[in-house]
Amino acid sequence: MIRDDLQRRGIGMTSQRTRERLIQRLHDEGLSNVEVLEVIRRTPRHLFVDEALAHRAYEDTALPIGHNQTISQPFMVARMTELLLAGGPLDKVMEIGTGSGYQTAVLAQLVERVFSVERIQSLQDRAKERLLELNLRNVVFRWGDGWEGWPALTPYNGIIVTAAAAQVPQALLDQLAPGGRLVIPVGTGEEQQLMLIVREGERFSRQVLDPVRFVPLLSGSVF
Ligand code: SAH
């Protein structure tokens, strides 16, 4: 859990109220995992965006983080985290798309270890600094192409992808432990759906859930 002084850093009491409103809204929209909501309440999202956008950090909306990328909408972070955890506690979770590190920070407070892969090195460097600042130390980072996952540390009990894949990457299915859960937006442009895939032995059960809108899962890695 993030310490009180760290969660309030650089933000006034007015924003504390805006934060409470956000949690109320997520709850009203049907998110019911109280542990997830509590972690979102305590995680200072304003530290994950540019100072110029900090005043909008507790709106339920995606915001730009540079490099044509966005910090995910709080609703979507909560929804995907709930889906990932719905089968019980997880010890090893891989995240594809570190971005600002916000989803990473939420996960780090709910699972034992997070392995986060990002293709844009400078975004990941900044995310690393933020997590250290918040004293979240159970995360390791890899700069690379998420289409390949992180084979050296396989298998994972949970995998979460925060960019939309045209199709489900085979490597991620291969790296899922028995009983493991993969939460991933699949599709292109405006035709994307959130999917939950659960590994049952050598088979995979697939559930198509909400229509969603994410930036695309691209190939290769860049500075
Ligand atoms: N969870 C992040 C979301 C960032 S947006 C947050 O809340 O801040 C999606 C991220 O996925 C971007 O940072 C983008 O660079 C990254 N991404 C896109 N394709 C990727 C790939 N093939 N491998 C790893 N990361 C990728």
mmCIF file of N, CA and C in Angstrom, residues 19-31 37 58-61 73 75:
data_model
loop_
_atom_site.group_PDB
_atom_site.id
_atom_site.type_symbol
_atom_site.label_atom_id
_atom_site.label_comp_id
_atom_site.label_asym_id
_atom_site.label_seq_id
_atom_site.Cartn_x
_atom_site.Cartn_y
_atom_site.Cartn_z
ATOM 1 N N ARG A 19 -11.128 12.767 -5.947
ATOM 2 C CA ARG A 19 -10.735 11.364 -5.926
ATOM 3 C C ARG A 19 -11.842 10.495 -5.371
ATOM 4 N N GLU A 20 -12.469 10.951 -4.288
ATOM 5 C CA GLU A 20 -13.573 10.190 -3.696
ATOM 6 C C GLU A 20 -14.733 10.073 -4.694
ATOM 7 N N ARG A 21 -14.961 11.160 -5.432
ATOM 8 C CA ARG A 21 -16.039 11.140 -6.435
ATOM 9 C C ARG A 21 -15.765 10.106 -7.521
ATOM 10 N N LEU A 22 -14.519 10.008 -7.913
ATOM 11 C CA LEU A 22 -14.148 9.026 -8.937
ATOM 12 C C LEU A 22 -14.461 7.612 -8.446
ATOM 13 N N ILE A 23 -14.079 7.322 -7.202
ATOM 14 C CA ILE A 23 -14.317 5.979 -6.664
ATOM 15 C C ILE A 23 -15.810 5.686 -6.586
ATOM 16 N N GLN A 24 -16.585 6.684 -6.152
ATOM 17 C CA GLN A 24 -18.034 6.530 -6.084
ATOM 18 C C GLN A 24 -18.594 6.211 -7.472
ATOM 19 N N ARG A 25 -18.078 6.922 -8.460
ATOM 20 C CA ARG A 25 -18.550 6.725 -9.828
ATOM 21 C C ARG A 25 -18.226 5.310 -10.332
ATOM 22 N N LEU A 26 -17.014 4.850 -10.061
ATOM 23 C CA LEU A 26 -16.628 3.495 -10.499
ATOM 24 C C LEU A 26 -17.534 2.462 -9.835
ATOM 25 N N HIS A 27 -17.805 2.698 -8.552
ATOM 26 C CA HIS A 27 -18.684 1.807 -7.804
ATOM 27 C C HIS A 27 -20.093 1.801 -8.421
ATOM 28 N N ASP A 28 -20.604 2.997 -8.720
ATOM 29 C CA ASP A 28 -21.950 3.121 -9.317
ATOM 30 C C ASP A 28 -22.007 2.457 -10.693
ATOM 31 N N GLU A 29 -20.864 2.400 -11.377
ATOM 32 C CA GLU A 29 -20.839 1.789 -12.707
ATOM 33 C C GLU A 29 -20.701 0.271 -12.643
ATOM 34 N N GLY A 30 -20.711 -0.267 -11.422
ATOM 35 C CA GLY A 30 -20.783 -1.721 -11.295
ATOM 36 C C GLY A 30 -19.482 -2.395 -10.889
ATOM 37 N N LEU A 31 -18.444 -1.618 -10.630
ATOM 38 C CA LEU A 31 -17.199 -2.238 -10.186
ATOM 39 C C LEU A 31 -17.336 -2.520 -8.690
ATOM 40 N N LEU A 37 -10.917 -1.101 -5.729
ATOM 41 C CA LEU A 37 -11.347 0.291 -5.589
ATOM 42 C C LEU A 37 -10.495 1.027 -4.553
ATOM 43 N N TYR A 58 -8.187 12.937 -11.983
ATOM 44 C CA TYR A 58 -9.219 12.124 -11.328
ATOM 45 C C TYR A 58 -10.543 12.154 -12.072
ATOM 46 N N GLU A 59 -10.470 12.592 -13.353
ATOM 47 C CA GLU A 59 -11.628 12.416 -14.228
ATOM 48 C C GLU A 59 -11.537 10.992 -14.768
ATOM 49 N N ASP A 60 -12.701 10.407 -15.055
ATOM 50 C CA ASP A 60 -12.681 9.038 -15.553
ATOM 51 C C ASP A 60 -12.441 9.030 -17.060
ATOM 52 N N THR A 61 -11.222 9.417 -17.429
ATOM 53 C CA THR A 61 -10.925 9.530 -18.851
ATOM 54 C C THR A 61 -9.458 9.201 -19.115
ATOM 55 N N GLN A 73 -8.040 4.879 -18.956
ATOM 56 C CA GLN A 73 -9.164 5.409 -18.180
ATOM 57 C C GLN A 73 -9.284 4.612 -16.868
ATOM 58 N N PHE A 75 -11.783 3.657 -15.137
ATOM 59 C CA PHE A 75 -12.780 2.587 -15.220
ATOM 60 C C PHE A 75 -12.169 1.331 -15.833
#
